[in-house]
Structure formats: structure tokens, C-alpha cells
XYZ file of C-alpha atoms in Angstrom:
447
model
C 131.703 -7.429 -134.529
C 130.051 -4.068 -135.246
C 127.246 -4.077 -137.826
C 127.886 -2.424 -141.199
C 126.921 1.214 -141.644
C 123.852 2.224 -143.676
C 124.178 2.187 -147.500
C 124.071 6.015 -147.640
C 126.986 6.305 -145.222
C 129.027 3.682 -147.054
C 128.233 5.328 -150.397
C 129.509 8.717 -149.255
C 132.619 7.070 -147.842
C 133.377 5.264 -151.131
C 132.844 8.493 -153.117
C 135.159 10.475 -150.807
C 137.957 7.886 -150.915
C 137.640 7.520 -154.713
C 137.911 11.292 -155.189
C 140.928 11.467 -152.870
C 142.710 8.889 -155.045
C 141.710 10.495 -158.350
C 139.914 7.403 -159.641
C 136.936 7.327 -162.018
C 133.917 5.158 -161.323
C 135.008 2.915 -164.218
C 138.518 2.479 -162.778
C 137.032 1.608 -159.398
C 134.539 -0.850 -160.885
C 136.779 -2.809 -163.251
C 137.022 -5.639 -163.872
C 134.232 -7.183 -161.758
C 131.602 -4.419 -161.758
C 130.198 -1.631 -163.945
C 130.462 2.169 -163.519
C 126.670 2.257 -163.168
C 126.869 -0.077 -160.152
C 129.453 2.176 -158.492
C 127.258 5.218 -159.207
C 124.239 3.515 -157.609
C 126.336 2.415 -154.603
C 127.742 5.912 -154.057
C 124.206 7.316 -154.159
C 123.224 4.928 -151.339
C 120.563 3.179 -153.420
C 122.048 -0.320 -153.127
C 123.348 -2.378 -150.219
C 126.670 -3.726 -151.441
C 127.622 -7.310 -150.692
C 130.728 -8.098 -148.643
C 132.322 -9.393 -151.853
C 131.687 -6.088 -153.639
C 133.013 -4.054 -150.731
C 136.153 -6.173 -150.537
C 136.752 -5.589 -154.256
C 136.264 -1.818 -153.854
C 138.445 -1.734 -150.710
C 141.218 -3.501 -152.617
C 140.998 -0.969 -155.493
C 141.055 1.926 -152.999
C 143.916 0.401 -150.977
C 142.053 0.381 -147.660
C 140.877 -2.294 -145.230
C 137.397 -3.813 -145.627
C 136.455 -2.529 -142.156
C 137.349 1.031 -143.106
C 134.710 0.891 -145.828
C 132.058 -1.078 -143.963
C 132.174 0.624 -140.537
C 134.496 3.583 -141.009
C 137.152 2.096 -138.792
C 140.643 3.479 -139.543
C 143.122 0.940 -140.868
C 145.154 -0.876 -138.196
C 143.102 0.726 -135.416
C 142.477 -2.584 -133.633
C 146.191 -3.430 -133.691
C 147.103 0.022 -132.410
C 144.528 -0.256 -129.631
C 145.904 -3.613 -128.562
C 149.423 -2.172 -128.428
C 148.211 0.682 -126.234
C 146.274 -1.737 -124.052
C 149.514 -3.649 -123.520
C 151.224 -0.413 -122.510
C 148.447 0.288 -119.989
C 148.916 -3.240 -118.655
C 152.644 -2.566 -118.199
C 151.893 0.682 -116.335
C 149.497 -1.191 -114.045
C 152.055 -3.955 -113.518
C 154.544 -1.288 -112.423
C 152.135 -0.261 -109.663
C 150.849 2.978 -111.208
C 147.179 2.062 -110.960
C 145.741 5.577 -111.306
C 147.812 6.322 -114.411
C 146.856 2.958 -115.913
C 143.175 3.605 -115.146
C 143.289 6.871 -117.100
C 144.795 5.037 -120.082
C 142.263 2.219 -119.894
C 139.372 4.708 -119.683
C 140.483 6.493 -122.849
C 141.009 3.189 -124.651
C 137.581 1.936 -123.551
C 135.939 5.009 -125.083
C 137.906 4.652 -128.317
C 137.173 0.935 -128.616
C 133.474 1.618 -127.997
C 133.373 4.300 -130.684
C 134.621 1.818 -133.253
C 132.678 -1.194 -131.994
C 135.726 -3.238 -130.962
C 134.127 -5.581 -128.425
C 137.195 -7.638 -127.459
C 139.276 -4.512 -126.921
C 136.474 -3.024 -124.826
C 136.488 -6.159 -122.672
C 140.275 -5.939 -122.266
C 140.026 -2.301 -121.176
C 137.263 -3.152 -118.692
C 139.359 -5.982 -117.237
C 142.245 -3.545 -116.837
C 140.014 -1.023 -115.095
C 138.808 -3.784 -112.783
C 142.371 -4.688 -111.845
C 143.169 -0.997 -111.235
C 140.156 -0.733 -108.924
C 141.271 -3.868 -107.046
C 144.678 -2.291 -106.473
C 143.199 0.939 -105.134
C 140.646 -0.893 -102.995
C 137.537 0.311 -104.863
C 135.872 -3.082 -104.680
C 132.340 -2.158 -105.773
C 133.706 -0.379 -108.818
C 135.991 -3.334 -109.566
C 133.007 -5.714 -109.541
C 131.131 -3.413 -111.920
C 134.020 -3.359 -114.397
C 134.423 -7.145 -114.283
C 130.689 -7.666 -114.766
C 130.716 -5.382 -117.812
C 133.731 -7.231 -119.223
C 131.917 -10.536 -118.775
C 128.900 -9.130 -120.631
C 131.140 -8.045 -123.520
C 132.557 -11.568 -123.703
C 129.176 -13.300 -123.396
C 129.393 -14.748 -126.911
C 132.931 -16.051 -126.362
C 134.070 -19.326 -124.838
C 134.182 -19.851 -121.074
C 138.027 -19.718 -120.944
C 137.788 -16.236 -122.491
C 135.452 -15.147 -119.663
C 137.557 -16.636 -116.861
C 139.629 -13.460 -116.130
C 136.384 -11.510 -115.603
C 134.917 -14.214 -113.335
C 138.147 -14.424 -111.372
C 138.188 -10.619 -110.994
C 134.662 -10.629 -109.593
C 135.577 -13.428 -107.186
C 138.673 -11.592 -105.926
C 136.615 -8.432 -105.347
C 134.106 -10.424 -103.273
C 136.965 -12.166 -101.424
C 138.647 -8.872 -100.513
C 135.261 -7.598 -99.312
C 135.096 -10.551 -96.911
C 132.453 -12.486 -98.864
C 134.368 -15.757 -98.781
C 131.547 -18.176 -99.570
C 130.406 -16.305 -102.651
C 133.986 -15.919 -103.905
C 134.466 -19.680 -103.557
C 131.136 -20.350 -105.246
C 132.137 -18.272 -108.295
C 135.536 -19.932 -108.607
C 134.361 -23.488 -107.908
C 131.377 -23.346 -110.265
C 133.600 -22.044 -113.064
C 136.199 -24.741 -112.411
C 133.457 -27.360 -112.415
C 132.067 -26.108 -115.726
C 135.519 -26.031 -117.326
C 136.510 -29.511 -116.181
C 133.167 -31.227 -116.789
C 132.898 -29.607 -120.217
C 136.383 -30.691 -121.270
C 137.539 -27.056 -121.576
C 140.980 -27.743 -120.134
C 142.614 -24.397 -120.897
C 145.832 -24.367 -118.753
C 145.943 -20.572 -118.283
C 142.282 -20.394 -117.270
C 142.544 -23.312 -114.843
C 145.764 -22.010 -113.318
C 144.232 -18.555 -112.805
C 141.227 -20.054 -111.000
C 143.151 -22.532 -108.843
C 145.692 -19.874 -107.781
C 142.873 -17.472 -106.877
C 140.854 -19.937 -104.799
C 143.666 -20.883 -102.394
C 143.307 -17.698 -100.316
C 139.533 -17.991 -99.780
C 139.883 -21.691 -98.938
C 142.566 -20.940 -96.335
C 140.545 -18.152 -94.723
C 137.531 -20.470 -94.449
C 139.647 -23.176 -92.873
C 139.212 -25.533 -95.844
C 142.876 -26.547 -95.755
C 142.404 -29.852 -97.583
C 140.789 -28.130 -100.556
C 143.464 -25.419 -100.498
C 146.164 -28.082 -100.600
C 144.448 -29.859 -103.501
C 144.075 -26.588 -105.430
C 147.771 -25.899 -104.864
C 148.717 -29.331 -106.202
C 146.574 -28.784 -109.319
C 148.114 -25.341 -109.818
C 151.649 -26.732 -109.573
C 150.791 -29.475 -112.057
C 149.311 -26.965 -114.514
C 152.136 -24.429 -114.266
C 154.451 -26.041 -116.872
C 151.630 -25.883 -119.454
C 150.744 -22.218 -118.883
C 151.916 -19.620 -121.374
C 151.692 -16.576 -119.087
C 154.645 -16.207 -116.648
C 152.644 -13.705 -114.566
C 150.133 -16.480 -113.826
C 152.935 -18.835 -112.832
C 154.335 -16.215 -110.461
C 150.901 -15.590 -108.917
C 150.421 -19.334 -108.532
C 153.744 -19.768 -106.689
C 152.758 -17.021 -104.235
C 149.383 -18.632 -103.521
C 150.808 -22.137 -103.265
C 153.302 -20.981 -100.641
C 150.459 -20.305 -98.223
C 149.185 -23.864 -98.488
C 152.665 -25.368 -98.180
C 153.149 -23.373 -95.005
C 149.872 -24.669 -93.546
C 151.198 -28.195 -94.110
C 154.456 -27.330 -92.327
C 156.522 -27.418 -95.531
C 158.379 -24.172 -94.758
C 161.390 -24.731 -97.018
C 159.176 -25.534 -100.017
C 156.984 -22.516 -99.269
C 159.998 -20.238 -99.219
C 161.246 -21.768 -102.477
C 157.872 -21.104 -104.123
C 157.983 -17.483 -103.013
C 161.550 -17.089 -104.301
C 160.451 -18.356 -107.730
C 157.497 -15.977 -107.762
C 159.653 -13.024 -106.744
C 162.136 -13.709 -109.540
C 159.356 -13.919 -112.129
C 157.809 -10.686 -110.896
C 161.161 -8.938 -111.015
C 161.454 -9.963 -114.647
C 157.936 -8.739 -115.364
C 158.258 -5.574 -113.222
C 154.974 -6.349 -111.488
C 155.613 -4.233 -108.437
C 152.395 -4.894 -106.547
C 152.671 -8.658 -106.966
C 156.378 -8.517 -106.079
C 155.457 -6.608 -102.925
C 152.924 -9.332 -102.130
C 155.707 -11.909 -102.481
C 157.743 -10.070 -99.825
C 154.582 -9.943 -97.732
C 154.016 -13.690 -97.990
C 157.707 -14.427 -97.391
C 157.514 -12.334 -94.231
C 154.488 -14.392 -93.213
C 156.459 -17.599 -93.794
C 159.354 -16.356 -91.659
C 156.969 -15.233 -88.912
C 155.288 -18.639 -88.743
C 158.734 -20.249 -88.562
C 159.776 -18.005 -85.659
C 162.306 -15.984 -87.679
C 160.852 -12.665 -86.547
C 163.716 -10.343 -87.499
C 163.723 -11.621 -91.099
C 159.931 -11.467 -91.126
C 159.978 -7.814 -90.060
C 162.488 -6.924 -92.798
C 160.396 -8.597 -95.500
C 157.124 -7.067 -94.320
C 158.613 -3.579 -94.053
C 159.875 -3.932 -97.612
C 156.418 -5.070 -98.756
C 154.775 -2.134 -96.995
C 157.166 0.372 -98.579
C 156.619 -1.068 -102.061
C 152.848 -1.115 -101.668
C 152.927 2.496 -100.483
C 154.686 3.407 -103.743
C 152.043 1.602 -105.805
C 149.124 3.214 -103.928
C 147.549 -0.234 -103.533
C 145.692 0.942 -100.436
C 143.852 -2.215 -99.430
C 146.829 -4.529 -99.959
C 149.050 -2.059 -98.070
C 146.694 -2.095 -95.091
C 146.573 -5.895 -95.093
C 150.379 -6.096 -95.101
C 150.460 -3.593 -92.220
C 148.368 -5.981 -90.112
C 150.881 -8.781 -90.748
C 153.760 -6.452 -89.827
C 151.987 -5.343 -86.639
C 151.679 -8.967 -85.539
C 155.438 -9.453 -85.968
C 156.213 -6.191 -84.153
C 154.035 -7.269 -81.217
C 155.787 -10.624 -81.023
C 159.137 -8.791 -80.997
C 158.071 -6.671 -78.020
C 157.259 -3.542 -80.038
C 153.612 -3.439 -79.029
C 153.263 0.342 -79.001
C 154.504 0.607 -82.576
C 152.221 -2.287 -83.561
C 149.176 -0.588 -82.018
C 149.966 2.710 -83.769
C 150.281 0.887 -87.085
C 146.950 -0.912 -86.597
C 145.082 2.213 -85.543
C 146.452 3.929 -88.648
C 145.033 1.357 -91.080
C 141.747 0.358 -89.417
C 140.003 3.178 -91.262
C 140.872 1.489 -94.571
C 138.790 -1.564 -93.651
C 135.086 -2.211 -93.211
C 132.715 -5.182 -93.090
C 132.492 -4.885 -96.900
C 136.180 -4.223 -97.514
C 138.960 -6.369 -96.103
C 136.830 -7.877 -93.323
C 139.218 -10.746 -92.495
C 142.212 -8.439 -92.034
C 140.083 -5.909 -90.143
C 139.207 -8.725 -87.751
C 142.900 -9.624 -87.445
C 143.672 -6.005 -86.568
C 140.991 -5.919 -83.849
C 142.150 -9.295 -82.520
C 145.739 -8.046 -82.145
C 144.618 -4.755 -80.603
C 142.616 -6.839 -78.130
C 145.703 -8.863 -77.197
C 147.765 -5.685 -76.774
C 145.012 -4.181 -74.595
C 144.994 -7.324 -72.430
C 148.758 -7.001 -71.986
C 148.192 -3.527 -70.492
C 145.300 -4.786 -68.278
C 142.706 -2.798 -70.273
C 140.139 -5.602 -70.304
C 137.271 -3.361 -71.405
C 139.092 -2.298 -74.593
C 140.264 -5.863 -75.186
C 136.709 -7.216 -75.000
C 135.457 -4.509 -77.365
C 138.106 -5.403 -79.952
C 137.426 -9.151 -79.652
C 133.675 -8.671 -80.113
C 134.185 -6.475 -83.185
C 136.587 -9.041 -84.646
C 134.070 -11.830 -83.966
C 131.321 -9.941 -85.795
C 133.548 -9.389 -88.842
C 134.672 -13.037 -89.010
C 131.145 -14.399 -88.642
C 130.019 -12.277 -91.573
C 132.981 -13.416 -93.675
C 132.633 -17.082 -92.710
C 136.332 -17.374 -91.789
C 135.885 -20.518 -89.688
C 139.559 -21.157 -88.995
C 140.086 -17.766 -87.290
C 136.741 -17.802 -85.464
C 137.687 -20.725 -83.225
C 140.876 -19.035 -82.010
C 139.083 -15.733 -81.418
C 136.334 -17.430 -79.399
C 139.037 -18.957 -77.195
C 140.612 -15.543 -76.579
C 137.251 -13.975 -75.773
C 136.262 -16.912 -73.548
C 139.520 -16.689 -71.582
C 138.997 -12.950 -71.066
C 135.403 -13.411 -69.893
C 136.417 -16.216 -67.511
C 139.186 -14.108 -65.970
C 136.729 -11.288 -65.332
C 134.298 -13.613 -63.571
C 131.660 -14.031 -66.311
C 131.725 -17.802 -66.458
C 128.439 -18.369 -68.330
C 129.383 -15.879 -71.048
C 132.812 -17.540 -71.283
C 131.188 -20.952 -71.756
C 129.033 -19.549 -74.566
C 132.132 -18.205 -76.284
C 133.944 -21.546 -75.935
C 130.924 -23.440 -77.309
C 130.812 -21.115 -80.308
C 134.506 -21.752 -80.906
C 134.084 -25.513 -80.664
C 131.299 -25.355 -83.232
C 133.637 -23.704 -85.694
C 136.519 -26.036 -84.818
C 134.630 -29.180 -85.830
C 135.379 -30.153 -89.429
C 136.718 -26.709 -90.447
C 135.720 -25.664 -93.925
C 133.509 -28.657 -94.582
C 130.152 -27.588 -93.161
C 129.600 -24.601 -95.459
C 131.041 -25.926 -98.718
C 129.264 -28.351 -101.019
C 130.918 -31.066 -103.137
C 134.327 -30.175 -104.555
C 134.423 -29.172 -108.242
C 135.352 -31.678 -110.940
C 139.091 -32.244 -111.304
C 141.224 -31.560 -114.363
C 142.668 -34.586 -116.219
C 146.242 -34.344 -114.937
């Protein structure tokens, strides 16, 4: 809470408000204080107690905060209402418009020393930056939000921690993203801070990084915890996000029907909440489910719908990631030229610091397409670039498959020793996927 203004400032404020209401110093003072006390206070020669200021505020018909810090009455409530409106705009996919609203609200909250509202605005700006793919800026906003909430409980800081972790995850820094999420989960569970919304947010967010690292067992466990926590959570947006993340784990376990059911539940919740970007991601994940089940025509329809929706929301990084999934389906349906054009069009949106895992997937697929056309030189170049990106990200599950592709290519072109090196590298990543780089699992919630 903002510190009280200096006695001189408060004195002038009391005098101005008293004059506006046509009150004498005696009328303002009675019955608890004397006119002389009011005169001394207005002259700034005494530091009034909170009790005295509350009495004077009541006589003047204003809020205590308006006297003590000059904050207009109901400002905090009004700010929270406008923050909710900015959240709705962001949920509808208009990230740039929401960012402008959050920026103005952040300035206003800072002017009046409203720390919680500042943190909320910073969290919103972080989410806007995630949508537009500005990952470094997103991390900065989430870090500032966490600083604003430093005196609050850990559950209050969880959205900021989760935001930072997602920014690192999208940048391809899988291990650090997992470290942030796991250490926070461990602290919550060991400390008995079993806040359902906070736990659900963390477990839903960690499934993706686990899957990309090949830690399927931990992803499955996180999904089970998330499903168990969902009935206790108050925020339907979290439940929808959880269903989308859980679907990926269910699919890895071969539970296609359950995965599709989870995505259908998420899509319905997002329709109700008008969260267009998340709804688009549901179509994206449903397309992925269909693709893995061999239903390529349905997969293409879902992924095209996701791509169109993400184009409307200007969620550049998510749109590019969905394009890679669509290109894979197009290639499998014999539309390799269209797939290659799509991949070449989005590769510029990725880098080793931004969407590394999907950039690697794009290079991998371009390598396969090049092999199909007998362009082994281009294929090798794409495989090597994909390998470099995956090694940096630590995506063990994809590395093994890529090493096999590269090894096969090298063997066919007569470079047997180089092929053996590639195979050995792949075998090293295949052994105990996801277990060699992760420490002990975090403490579990009491379910």
C-alpha cells in the first residue's frame, strides 16, 4: 500500500475539501476534535493519526485513501473493472489492443500506488507479448509482476512464474522452463499451500515441456494431477487450458478417444469464454490428434481452421507453430509442394531463441521433402540445422528420430562412419528419455 502523503499535502487537501463543502473548522472537528486541531492540521504542522483522518474523511464524505494519498474514491474498483475489460479483449485475440489498454492502466495504477493492480496489468502485458511472440519482453513483464507481488503469498505469484516459464519454453529453453515450474510446485506442495487454481495452472503448463523433453511418465502424472484438481478450480479458463494440455499426454499413451473428448471439453469452455487464441489452439491440438490417428483429412480441416483463427488474433508464434503441424499433414497427404511453401513462409518467425522445437520440426520436414526429390544436399543441411536446434532445446524425444533420419541419409550417400556417429548420438538420447536431465520429481499434492 502506498505511504501517506506529507502533512502539508494532507493539510491542503483537507482545507480544500472543507471549503468545497462549506464547512467550518468547528463543524469538521466535532465531536471528537477541536477547531484548533483542525487549524493546525490544515497548516501542515501536525501529522494526523489514521483515526483522526478517518473521522475527518467521514465528516467530508470521502474515502480515507482520498485524504491520505489523494486517491480518487472508487479508483481501485474502477481500475479492476477496466483491467477485466482488457482481459476480455486479450481473450478475444486482440493482443495489440489489449496491450494498449494494459499500458494505460499500468501507468494509472502506478500514479496512485496501486501495487496489486500494477501487477495485474503487468501480467496482462506479459500475456499479450506471449501472443505476439515477443518473448524477451514477455519475460520482462512477468518478472516485474513477480517483483510487485513479492510481499504476497506464493499462490499469488504463480501466474507470473508460470508466464516466465512459458516464455522460456516457447524460446526452446525446456530445462529452465521445467525447473521454474517444478520448483514452484515443490514449494507449494511441501509448504502445504494447496491452492487448486495455482496447482492446476502449473501442472497444465508443465505438460508441454515434459513431452518435448521426452519425459512422458512425468507428463502423464502431471496430467492426472491436473484432472484431479480440475473440479476444485474456480477459473473455467484454467480448466479449459488443462483439458487441452492433458489431451497431448493421453494421445502419447494411445488413448485417442479420451484425448479427443478432453479437447472437445476445452473447446466448449473456450467458446463460452470467447478465448479465441486458446480455442484456436484446441483446433490445433485436435488436428494433431487426428493426424496421429491417421485421419488426415479431418486433421487438415482442424489445422486449417486453427491457422485461420490464429491469423485473426495476430498470435504470430502460435500461428507459425500450427503451420508446421499443418505442413506435416499436407506432406502425408501428398501435398508436399504446398507443405514446403508453408514451411518456408514461417521459418523466418522462428530462431534458436524463439520457437526452437517447432523450427527444428520445420527443418526436419523440409529435409524429408528434399529427400523425396533426391536433393540430398538440401536434406542434409535441413537435418543438421534441426539437430542443432533440438540439442540446444534439450528435446530428447525428437533428437533420437532426427539422428536416425540423418544417419540413414549419410549411409545412403556412402559416409558410413558419419552415419554411425549419428546413430550413436540417437541411441544416447533414446536411452531413458527424459530421465537423464531431470532431477527428482516435485512433491505431490494431497489428492
